[in-house]
Amino acid sequence: MPPRDIIIDTDPGQDDAAAILLALGSPDEINVLGITAVAGNVPLVLTQKNARIVCELAGKTNVPVFAGCDAPLVRKLVTAEHVHGKTGLDGPALPDPDMPLQDQHGVDFIIETLRARPAETVTLCPLGPLTNIATALQRAPDIAERIQEIVLMGGAYFEVGNITPAAEFNIYVDPEAADIVFKSGVNTTIMPLDVTHKVLVTLKRIDALRAQATPVCDAMADMVDFFERFDTDKYGSDGAPLHDPCVTAYLIKPELFSGRFINVEIETLSELTLGMTVADWWGVTDRAPNAMFMGDVDAQGFFDLLTERLARL
Ligand code: RIB
Ligand code: CA
């Protein structure tokens, strides 16, 4: 089977870095056509830089990196330096990137790529707020039927919120964008906190990364060492949830995950529950299913895959 052509839309973020590295370490399964940065964990000026830092760490400077939207569709940007540090990639000391940022806007790259390639052969992998994806759909409605699948990290049901009591960060930052994407009719698979909170980077798993003794695995372990302190303090958990690589792991080994095809809608009006993913997990409404909402994962299988692929870089 040929590798799946994907565009990664991202707000690095240590866990975004893990997702990007997993993709770049899996060329038999994934062909990264390009990486589009979006404002999220930290402002765009940093997410576009961090995306290039990660590509250089992987030795994959041939992957084009684009800057996308620097603010949500209608709201003020909310960032997460308290989780990711002021650079967004705190932990390892990584050099500033030499590889260039592409001149083209990330949204134009998404539109142009989807129009240029055969229909339903490009998968979009959003790992941050959905601003770039929604803007592309608004600017070029014709691309919706050309997208093979959207596999995104975002939302929550049983796990409820991580940035507010009701909402997960990626959806909360730009709920209007999420509403556009979830109503687009595109074949969509969601990796919510219900799954990502089951892939905790325990000390044993960090040790397994360090045991590879490669610059990439060492850097990833240093990123996790920094990134995990927020979640372990907040949840008292045995390590941090590694959210975003659930997206790229799904493309490589979908059998690691299970979920339900259900209706998921976004709260965009109530300030109390803004950005909540209202997931009809129990089928109590007659609202049409619109997304594969993942609920469970083989956590050790996920980490074995992540470690093995990062060690290849
Ligand atoms: O809520 C977790 C998500 O928000 C992850 O994508 C993380 O990188 C942040 O963007
Ligand atoms: Ca992210």
mmCIF file of N, CA and C and ligand atoms in Angstrom, residues 11 15-16 41 84 127-128 153 162 168-170 193 243-244, ligand 1:
data_model
loop_
_atom_site.group_PDB
_atom_site.id
_atom_site.type_symbol
_atom_site.label_atom_id
_atom_site.label_comp_id
_atom_site.label_asym_id
_atom_site.label_seq_id
_atom_site.Cartn_x
_atom_site.Cartn_y
_atom_site.Cartn_z
ATOM 1 N N ASP A 11 0.379 23.506 16.099
ATOM 2 C CA ASP A 11 0.766 24.658 16.952
ATOM 3 C C ASP A 11 1.843 24.203 17.943
ATOM 4 N N ASP A 15 3.881 18.107 22.349
ATOM 5 C CA ASP A 15 3.170 16.907 21.872
ATOM 6 C C ASP A 15 2.944 16.970 20.361
ATOM 7 N N ASP A 16 2.818 18.209 19.808
ATOM 8 C CA ASP A 16 2.799 18.350 18.348
ATOM 9 C C ASP A 16 4.111 17.826 17.759
ATOM 10 N N ASN A 41 -0.922 27.011 20.975
ATOM 11 C CA ASN A 41 -0.155 26.884 22.227
ATOM 12 C C ASN A 41 0.644 28.154 22.508
ATOM 13 N N HIS A 84 3.383 24.748 27.860
ATOM 14 C CA HIS A 84 4.453 24.437 26.894
ATOM 15 C C HIS A 84 5.705 25.292 27.092
ATOM 16 N N LEU A 127 -3.628 19.505 14.549
ATOM 17 C CA LEU A 127 -3.175 19.196 15.905
ATOM 18 C C LEU A 127 -3.355 20.399 16.842
ATOM 19 N N GLY A 128 -3.963 21.458 16.357
ATOM 20 C CA GLY A 128 -4.160 22.678 17.149
ATOM 21 C C GLY A 128 -5.541 23.247 16.863
ATOM 22 N N MET A 153 -6.844 16.101 16.589
ATOM 23 C CA MET A 153 -6.822 16.001 18.051
ATOM 24 C C MET A 153 -7.648 17.157 18.574
ATOM 25 N N ASN A 162 -10.065 20.641 29.569
ATOM 26 C CA ASN A 162 -8.737 20.821 30.184
ATOM 27 C C ASN A 162 -8.354 22.299 30.275
ATOM 28 N N GLU A 168 -11.982 21.438 25.690
ATOM 29 C CA GLU A 168 -10.588 21.071 25.426
ATOM 30 C C GLU A 168 -9.946 22.241 24.677
ATOM 31 N N PHE A 169 -8.647 22.451 24.852
ATOM 32 C CA PHE A 169 -7.953 23.656 24.387
ATOM 33 C C PHE A 169 -8.142 23.931 22.889
ATOM 34 N N ASN A 170 -7.861 22.950 22.018
ATOM 35 C CA ASN A 170 -7.874 23.209 20.573
ATOM 36 C C ASN A 170 -9.238 23.712 20.107
ATOM 37 N N LEU A 193 -9.712 14.027 24.391
ATOM 38 C CA LEU A 193 -8.999 13.769 25.650
ATOM 39 C C LEU A 193 -9.357 12.389 26.213
ATOM 40 N N HIS A 243 -0.946 14.010 23.688
ATOM 41 C CA HIS A 243 -2.162 14.164 22.888
ATOM 42 C C HIS A 243 -1.957 13.941 21.387
ATOM 43 N N ASP A 244 -1.160 14.800 20.750
ATOM 44 C CA ASP A 244 -1.182 14.904 19.284
ATOM 45 C C ASP A 244 -0.670 13.690 18.524
HETATM 46 O O1 RIB B 1 -5.692 19.946 24.609
HETATM 47 C C1 RIB B 1 -4.516 19.402 24.055
HETATM 48 C C2 RIB B 1 -4.186 20.071 22.761
HETATM 49 O O2 RIB B 1 -3.951 21.461 22.974
HETATM 50 C C3 RIB B 1 -2.892 19.530 22.126
HETATM 51 O O3 RIB B 1 -2.981 19.630 20.723
HETATM 52 C C4 RIB B 1 -1.847 20.479 22.630
HETATM 53 O O4 RIB B 1 -0.720 20.577 21.762
HETATM 54 C C5 RIB B 1 -2.609 21.781 22.623
HETATM 55 O O5 RIB B 1 -2.575 22.301 21.292
#
